[in-house]
PDB file of C-alpha atoms in Angstrom:
ATOM      1  CA  MET A  28      50.324 -29.768  60.332  1.00  0.00           C
ATOM      2  CA  ASP A  29      49.556 -33.449  60.212  1.00  0.00           C
ATOM      3  CA  TYR A  30      48.872 -34.632  56.677  1.00  0.00           C
ATOM      4  CA  GLU A  31      46.276 -37.210  57.732  1.00  0.00           C
ATOM      5  CA  GLU A  32      44.246 -34.691  59.748  1.00  0.00           C
ATOM      6  CA  ASP A  33      44.022 -32.020  57.057  1.00  0.00           C
ATOM      7  CA  SER A  34      43.787 -33.604  53.605  1.00  0.00           C
ATOM      8  CA  SER A  35      41.655 -30.664  52.399  1.00  0.00           C
ATOM      9  CA  PHE A  36      44.549 -28.203  52.793  1.00  0.00           C
ATOM     10  CA  LYS A  37      44.946 -25.733  49.939  1.00  0.00           C
ATOM     11  CA  PRO A  38      47.938 -23.400  49.549  1.00  0.00           C
ATOM     12  CA  ASP A  39      47.253 -20.002  51.064  1.00  0.00           C
ATOM     13  CA  PRO A  40      46.584 -17.413  48.338  1.00  0.00           C
ATOM     14  CA  VAL A  41      47.904 -14.718  50.688  1.00  0.00           C
ATOM     15  CA  PHE A  42      51.567 -15.673  50.706  1.00  0.00           C
ATOM     16  CA  THR A  43      53.697 -15.101  53.778  1.00  0.00           C
ATOM     17  CA  ASN A  44      57.466 -14.728  53.872  1.00  0.00           C
ATOM     18  CA  SER A  45      58.008 -17.681  56.186  1.00  0.00           C
ATOM     19  CA  LYS A  46      59.248 -21.008  54.851  1.00  0.00           C
ATOM     20  CA  PRO A  47      56.524 -23.650  54.790  1.00  0.00           C
ATOM     21  CA  LYS A  48      56.589 -26.623  57.117  1.00  0.00           C
ATOM     22  CA  TRP A  49      57.329 -29.625  54.927  1.00  0.00           C
ATOM     23  CA  VAL A  50      55.089 -32.662  55.271  1.00  0.00           C
ATOM     24  CA  ASP A  51      57.097 -35.672  56.443  1.00  0.00           C
ATOM     25  CA  ASP A  52      57.663 -38.246  53.682  1.00  0.00           C
ATOM     26  CA  ALA A  53      56.470 -41.108  55.893  1.00  0.00           C
ATOM     27  CA  ALA A  54      53.144 -39.340  56.515  1.00  0.00           C
ATOM     28  CA  CYS A  55      52.319 -39.127  52.827  1.00  0.00           C
ATOM     29  CA  PRO A  56      51.812 -42.406  50.917  1.00  0.00           C
ATOM     30  CA  CYS A  57      50.200 -40.698  47.908  1.00  0.00           C
ATOM     31  CA  CYS A  58      50.153 -37.434  45.941  1.00  0.00           C
ATOM     32  CA  HIS A  59      48.247 -34.672  47.714  1.00  0.00           C
ATOM     33  CA  LYS A  60      46.457 -33.663  44.497  1.00  0.00           C
ATOM     34  CA  CYS A  61      45.806 -36.764  42.369  1.00  0.00           C
ATOM     35  CA  LYS A  62      46.120 -39.385  45.158  1.00  0.00           C
ATOM     36  CA  THR A  63      48.451 -41.591  43.064  1.00  0.00           C
ATOM     37  CA  ASN A  64      50.516 -43.868  45.318  1.00  0.00           C
ATOM     38  CA  PHE A  65      54.249 -43.262  45.505  1.00  0.00           C
ATOM     39  CA  THR A  66      56.538 -46.059  44.353  1.00  0.00           C
ATOM     40  CA  ILE A  67      60.177 -46.489  43.429  1.00  0.00           C
ATOM     41  CA  LEU A  68      59.349 -45.046  40.004  1.00  0.00           C
ATOM     42  CA  ASN A  69      56.737 -42.479  41.106  1.00  0.00           C
ATOM     43  CA  ARG A  70      58.769 -40.286  43.455  1.00  0.00           C
ATOM     44  CA  ARG A  71      57.710 -37.715  46.048  1.00  0.00           C
ATOM     45  CA  HIS A  72      58.405 -34.023  45.449  1.00  0.00           C
ATOM     46  CA  HIS A  73      57.915 -31.243  47.988  1.00  0.00           C
ATOM     47  CA  CYS A  74      56.455 -27.978  46.752  1.00  0.00           C
ATOM     48  CA  ARG A  75      58.881 -25.260  47.856  1.00  0.00           C
ATOM     49  CA  ARG A  76      55.997 -22.832  48.438  1.00  0.00           C
ATOM     50  CA  CYS A  77      53.396 -24.815  50.418  1.00  0.00           C
ATOM     51  CA  GLY A  78      55.475 -27.758  51.681  1.00  0.00           C
ATOM     52  CA  LEU A  79      53.036 -30.459  50.592  1.00  0.00           C
ATOM     53  CA  ILE A  80      54.123 -33.593  48.704  1.00  0.00           C
ATOM     54  CA  PHE A  81      53.147 -34.231  45.088  1.00  0.00           C
ATOM     55  CA  CYS A  82      53.999 -36.589  42.238  1.00  0.00           C
ATOM     56  CA  ASN A  83      56.027 -35.306  39.287  1.00  0.00           C
ATOM     57  CA  LYS A  84      52.907 -34.771  37.169  1.00  0.00           C
ATOM     58  CA  CYS A  85      51.294 -32.501  39.785  1.00  0.00           C
ATOM     59  CA  SER A  86      54.473 -30.533  40.549  1.00  0.00           C
ATOM     60  CA  SER A  87      56.237 -30.212  37.215  1.00  0.00           C
ATOM     61  CA  ASN A  88      56.297 -26.399  37.267  1.00  0.00           C
ATOM     62  CA  GLU A  89      59.100 -24.152  38.476  1.00  0.00           C
ATOM     63  CA  ALA A  90      58.915 -20.584  39.720  1.00  0.00           C
ATOM     64  CA  LYS A  91      61.101 -17.989  41.383  1.00  0.00           C
ATOM     65  CA  ILE A  92      59.981 -17.216  44.936  1.00  0.00           C
ATOM     66  CA  PRO A  93      61.913 -14.123  46.072  1.00  0.00           C
ATOM     67  CA  GLN A  94      60.096 -14.061  49.441  1.00  0.00           C
ATOM     68  CA  LEU A  95      61.845 -17.333  50.345  1.00  0.00           C
ATOM     69  CA  GLY A  96      65.241 -16.474  48.877  1.00  0.00           C
ATOM     70  CA  PHE A  97      64.741 -18.189  45.516  1.00  0.00           C
ATOM     71  CA  ASN A  98      65.437 -15.007  43.534  1.00  0.00           C
ATOM     72  CA  PHE A  99      67.531 -16.313  40.676  1.00  0.00           C
ATOM     73  CA  VAL A 100      66.877 -20.027  40.289  1.00  0.00           C
ATOM     74  CA  PRO A 101      63.334 -21.297  39.762  1.00  0.00           C
ATOM     75  CA  VAL A 102      62.342 -24.074  42.166  1.00  0.00           C
ATOM     76  CA  ARG A 103      59.749 -26.871  42.023  1.00  0.00           C
ATOM     77  CA  VAL A 104      56.215 -25.834  42.964  1.00  0.00           C
ATOM     78  CA  CYS A 105      52.883 -27.641  42.790  1.00  0.00           C
ATOM     79  CA  ASP A 106      50.342 -26.731  40.114  1.00  0.00           C
ATOM     80  CA  GLU A 107      48.172 -24.719  42.532  1.00  0.00           C
ATOM     81  CA  CYS A 108      51.093 -22.681  43.896  1.00  0.00           C
ATOM     82  CA  TYR A 109      52.354 -22.112  40.348  1.00  0.00           C
ATOM     83  CA  ARG A 110      48.951 -20.732  39.396  1.00  0.00           C
ATOM     84  CA  MET A 111      48.988 -18.415  42.424  1.00  0.00           C
ATOM     85  CA  VAL A 112      52.570 -17.244  41.835  1.00  0.00           C
ATOM     86  CA  LYS A 113      51.853 -16.459  38.173  1.00  0.00           C
ATOM     87  CA  MET A 114      48.648 -14.478  38.907  1.00  0.00           C
TER      88      MET A 114
END
């Protein structure tokens, strides 16, 4: 998936057990959700569930994702994936 071609991507509500393809850092100059530019102080964070890149504000949640092997330690997820995981 090329970030520039599909900026309307939303995490799939029907979760699969395959690890997501992470968006390349160089292909993402700003947060996928709020569009804030990344800087030295505003770092990139990959959501462990969907693979997209977000700022800290838009990915400050953590959740266990047993389907991907994160059974015991919660990992960083974006706000949308967190909402879907907690449904």
